Coordinates of C-alpha atoms and ligand atoms in Angstrom, one line a residue:
X3 CA -0.1 0.2 -0.3
X4 CA 2.0 3.5 -0.1
X5 CA 2.2 5.4 1.8
X6 CA 1.8 9.6 0.8
X7 CA 3.4 12.1 3.5
X8 CA 1.6 15.2 3.9
X9 CA 1.3 18.7 6.1
X10 CA -1.1 20.3 7.4
X11 CA -2.6 23.0 5.2
X12 CA 0.7 22.0 2.2
X13 CA 0.5 21.7 -1.3
X14 CA 0.8 17.8 -0.7
X15 CA -3.5 18.3 0.1
X16 CA -4.2 17.5 -4.4
X17 CA -2.2 14.2 -4.2
X18 CA -3.8 13.8 -0.4
X19 CA -7.5 14.8 -2.5
X20 CA -6.5 12.0 -5.5
X21 CA -6.0 9.6 -3.5
X22 CA -9.4 10.4 -2.1
X23 CA -10.8 9.7 -5.0
X24 CA -9.1 6.8 -6.4
X25 CA -11.0 5.1 -2.7
X26 CA -7.3 2.2 -3.5
X27 CA -5.6 1.4 -0.4
X28 CA -3.5 4.3 1.4
X29 CA -0.6 5.7 3.4
X30 CA -1.2 9.0 5.0
X31 CA 1.8 10.4 6.7
X32 CA 1.2 13.6 8.6
X33 CA 4.8 14.8 8.7
X34 CA 5.5 18.0 9.9
X35 CA 7.9 20.6 8.0
X36 CA 10.8 22.6 8.9
X37 CA 12.3 21.2 11.8
X38 CA 15.4 18.6 11.4
X39 CA 14.5 15.8 13.4
X40 CA 11.3 15.7 10.8
X41 CA 10.3 12.1 9.5
X42 CA 10.5 13.2 6.5
X43 CA 14.1 14.1 5.9
X44 CA 14.0 9.8 5.7
X45 CA 12.6 9.6 2.8
X46 CA 12.9 12.9 1.2
X47 CA 16.5 14.9 2.0
X48 CA 14.8 17.9 0.1
X49 CA 12.9 17.6 3.6
X50 CA 9.6 18.5 1.4
X51 CA 6.3 17.7 0.9
X52 CA 4.6 15.7 -0.6
X53 CA 6.4 12.6 -1.3
X54 CA 4.7 9.2 -2.3
X55 CA 6.1 5.3 -0.9
X56 CA 5.0 2.7 -2.8
X57 CA 5.6 -0.7 -1.9
X58 CA 8.9 -1.6 -3.3
X59 CA 10.1 0.8 -1.2
X60 CA 11.3 4.0 -3.5
X61 CA 10.5 7.3 -2.7
X62 CA 8.3 9.8 -5.3
X63 CA 8.4 13.9 -5.0
X64 CA 7.0 16.9 -6.4
X65 CA 3.6 16.9 -7.4
X66 CA 4.7 17.5 -11.3
X67 CA 5.3 13.3 -11.0
X68 CA 3.1 12.7 -8.2
X69 CA -0.5 13.7 -9.3
X70 CA 0.0 12.2 -13.2
X71 CA 1.4 8.9 -11.8
X72 CA -1.9 8.7 -9.1
X73 CA -4.1 10.0 -12.1
X74 CA -2.9 6.8 -14.6
X75 CA -3.3 3.9 -11.1
X76 CA -6.4 3.8 -12.3
X77 CA -7.9 5.3 -15.2
X78 CA -10.9 3.9 -15.5
X79 CA -11.5 6.9 -12.8
X80 CA -11.4 9.7 -15.5
X81 CA -8.8 11.6 -13.7
X82 CA -6.5 11.6 -16.0
X83 CA -6.4 11.2 -19.6
X84 CA -5.4 9.1 -22.6
X85 CA -1.1 8.7 -23.8
X86 CA -1.6 11.1 -26.2
X87 CA -4.8 12.8 -26.3
X88 CA -5.3 16.9 -25.8
X89 CA -6.7 16.2 -22.5
X90 CA -4.1 15.2 -21.2
X91 CA -1.9 18.3 -22.7
X92 CA -4.4 20.6 -21.4
X93 CA -4.0 18.5 -17.5
X94 CA -0.4 18.7 -18.1
X95 CA -0.5 22.1 -19.3
X96 CA -2.0 23.2 -15.9
X97 CA 0.0 21.6 -13.7
X98 CA 2.8 23.1 -15.4
X99 CA 1.9 26.1 -14.9
X100 CA 0.7 25.3 -10.8
X101 CA 3.9 24.2 -10.7
X102 CA 6.1 26.3 -11.6
X103 CA 4.3 29.9 -11.4
X104 CA 1.1 30.0 -9.4
X105 CA 2.7 27.5 -6.8
X106 CA 6.4 29.8 -6.5
X107 CA 4.0 33.3 -6.6
X108 CA 2.4 32.9 -2.8
X109 CA 6.0 33.0 -1.5
X110 CA 7.4 36.2 -1.6
X111 CA 3.1 37.1 -0.2
X112 CA 4.6 34.8 2.8
X113 CA 7.9 34.5 3.6
X114 CA 10.0 37.8 2.8
X115 CA 12.1 36.8 4.7
X116 CA 13.5 33.5 2.4
X117 CA 14.1 36.6 -0.2
X118 CA 16.0 39.5 1.5
X119 CA 16.9 38.8 6.1
X120 CA 15.8 42.2 6.0
X121 CA 12.8 42.7 7.5
X122 CA 12.7 46.3 6.8
X123 CA 12.2 45.1 3.2
X124 CA 9.2 41.8 4.5
X125 CA 7.2 45.1 2.7
X126 CA 7.8 46.0 0.1
X127 CA 9.0 42.2 -1.6
X128 CA 5.6 41.0 0.0
X129 CA 3.7 44.4 -1.5
X130 CA 5.8 43.6 -5.0
X131 CA 5.1 40.2 -4.6
X132 CA 2.2 41.0 -4.0
X133 CA 0.8 42.1 -7.2
X134 CA 2.6 39.4 -9.2
X135 CA 0.3 37.1 -7.6
X136 CA -3.0 39.1 -8.5
X137 CA -1.8 38.7 -11.9
X138 CA -1.4 35.1 -12.3
X139 CA -5.3 34.6 -9.7
X140 CA -7.1 36.7 -12.3
X141 CA -5.4 34.4 -15.0
X142 CA -5.9 31.4 -13.6
X143 CA -9.5 33.1 -12.7
X144 CA -10.5 34.3 -16.7
X145 CA -9.3 30.7 -17.4
X146 CA -12.2 29.5 -15.5
X147 CA -15.4 31.4 -16.8
X148 CA -17.8 29.3 -18.0
X149 CA -15.8 26.2 -16.8
X150 CA -16.8 23.8 -14.3
X151 CA -13.6 22.0 -13.3
X152 CA -10.0 23.5 -15.4
X153 CA -10.5 20.9 -18.2
X154 CA -14.7 21.4 -18.3
X155 CA -17.0 19.4 -16.7
X156 CA -14.4 17.1 -15.3
X157 CA -13.0 16.8 -12.2
X158 CA -9.3 15.4 -12.1
X159 CA -5.6 15.9 -10.7
X160 CA -5.6 19.6 -12.0
X161 CA -8.4 21.0 -10.4
X162 CA -6.7 18.5 -7.0
X163 CA -3.6 20.4 -7.4
X164 CA -5.7 23.9 -7.7
X165 CA -8.3 22.5 -4.5
X166 CA -4.2 23.9 -2.8
X167 CA -4.0 27.3 -3.9
X168 CA -7.3 28.0 -3.6
X169 CA -7.1 26.6 0.2
X170 CA -3.7 29.3 0.5
X171 CA -5.8 31.9 -0.6
X172 CA -9.5 31.8 1.7
X173 CA -6.8 31.0 4.1
X174 CA -4.0 34.5 4.0
X175 CA -5.8 36.5 1.6
X176 CA -9.5 36.1 1.9
X177 CA -9.9 40.2 0.6
X178 CA -8.6 39.1 -3.0
X179 CA -11.2 36.8 -3.4
X180 CA -14.2 38.8 -4.7
X181 CA -12.0 40.0 -7.8
X182 CA -12.1 36.1 -9.1
X183 CA -15.5 35.0 -8.3
X184 CA -14.5 31.6 -11.2
X185 CA -12.3 30.5 -8.5
X186 CA -14.6 30.8 -6.2
X187 CA -17.1 29.2 -7.1
X188 CA -14.1 26.4 -8.3
X189 CA -13.1 26.9 -4.8
X190 CA -17.1 26.4 -3.5
X191 CA -17.4 23.3 -5.5
X192 CA -14.5 21.4 -4.9
X193 CA -15.0 22.6 -1.2
X194 CA -18.4 20.8 -1.5
X195 CA -16.1 16.9 -2.7
X196 CA -16.5 14.7 -0.5
X197 CA -12.8 14.3 -1.3
X198 CA -11.8 16.8 -0.4
X199 CA -13.5 16.6 3.2
X200 CA -12.5 13.8 4.3
X201 CA -8.4 15.0 3.3
X202 CA -8.6 17.6 5.5
X203 CA -9.6 15.4 7.9
X204 CA -7.7 13.1 8.1
X205 CA -4.4 15.3 7.8
X206 CA -6.5 16.2 11.2
X207 CA -6.6 12.2 12.5
X208 CA -4.1 11.5 15.7
X209 CA -3.8 8.4 15.4
X210 CA -2.1 9.6 10.8
X211 CA -0.2 12.1 12.3
X212 CA 1.8 8.9 15.4
X213 CA 1.7 7.3 11.6
X214 CA 4.2 9.8 10.4
X215 CA 6.4 9.4 13.6
Ligands
GSH483 N1 8.5 21.6 -6.7 C1 8.1 20.4 -5.3 C2 7.8 22.0 -4.3 C3 7.1 21.0 -3.1 C4 6.9 22.0 -1.5 O1 7.5 23.3 -1.9 N2 6.7 21.8 -0.6 C5 6.3 22.0 -0.1 C6 5.2 22.6 1.0 S1 4.3 22.8 0.0 C7 7.0 21.9 2.0 O2 7.4 20.8 1.4 N3 8.5 22.9 2.4 C8 9.7 22.7 3.0 C9 10.5 22.7 2.9 O3 10.7 23.5 1.6 O4 11.5 22.8 3.4 C10 6.5 19.7 -5.8 O5 5.7 21.2 -6.6 O6 6.4 18.8 -5.4

């Protein structure tokens, strides 16, 4: 049974939602981040989630690899798309954008200290970062216009991943949501999914926290 290493509120939530959607046997190990004694370092030397430990003992890291890998485990669930199809490329297009653009755009806003040690410039870094983040969110909002999910009517691995950034936004920048009606509507649909609720609950369960110890 594969084990997915996650941290509450982290980008590992997308892969966790995908596992719940697939309804296949799995373990969830909830780990702390950015503490040197976290068990995540034994699994991923970079200390990052998500990490997926397979039955063979091999570990897969990176959302860009884990999400498609999970989607392909059960093609009949329709979370990904057939090899060679344009729809598959569209889903990958979204995953690439979310991974290399949208995820990174949260960094200067949430953790300006990573960009400069001087606290007096953090507000300026945050403000500049916010401009870029808003541009990207407006782009996402336009792309969602008239759509239920990112590639149309079917929930896919790209929606599970976009849901991560929706939840970050809702938590840390709720004042932006009134400018983003399509993303907000997407977010309400996302939050209502049983898989999302099940993943949220599982990341809060003490027994699953122990599994990571
Ligand atoms: N490129 C990686 C990034 C993963 C990542 O940054 N994960 C964050 C949580 S959202 C993390 O584990 N941070 C801990 C750290 O950087 O020490 C991916 O997409 O999987």
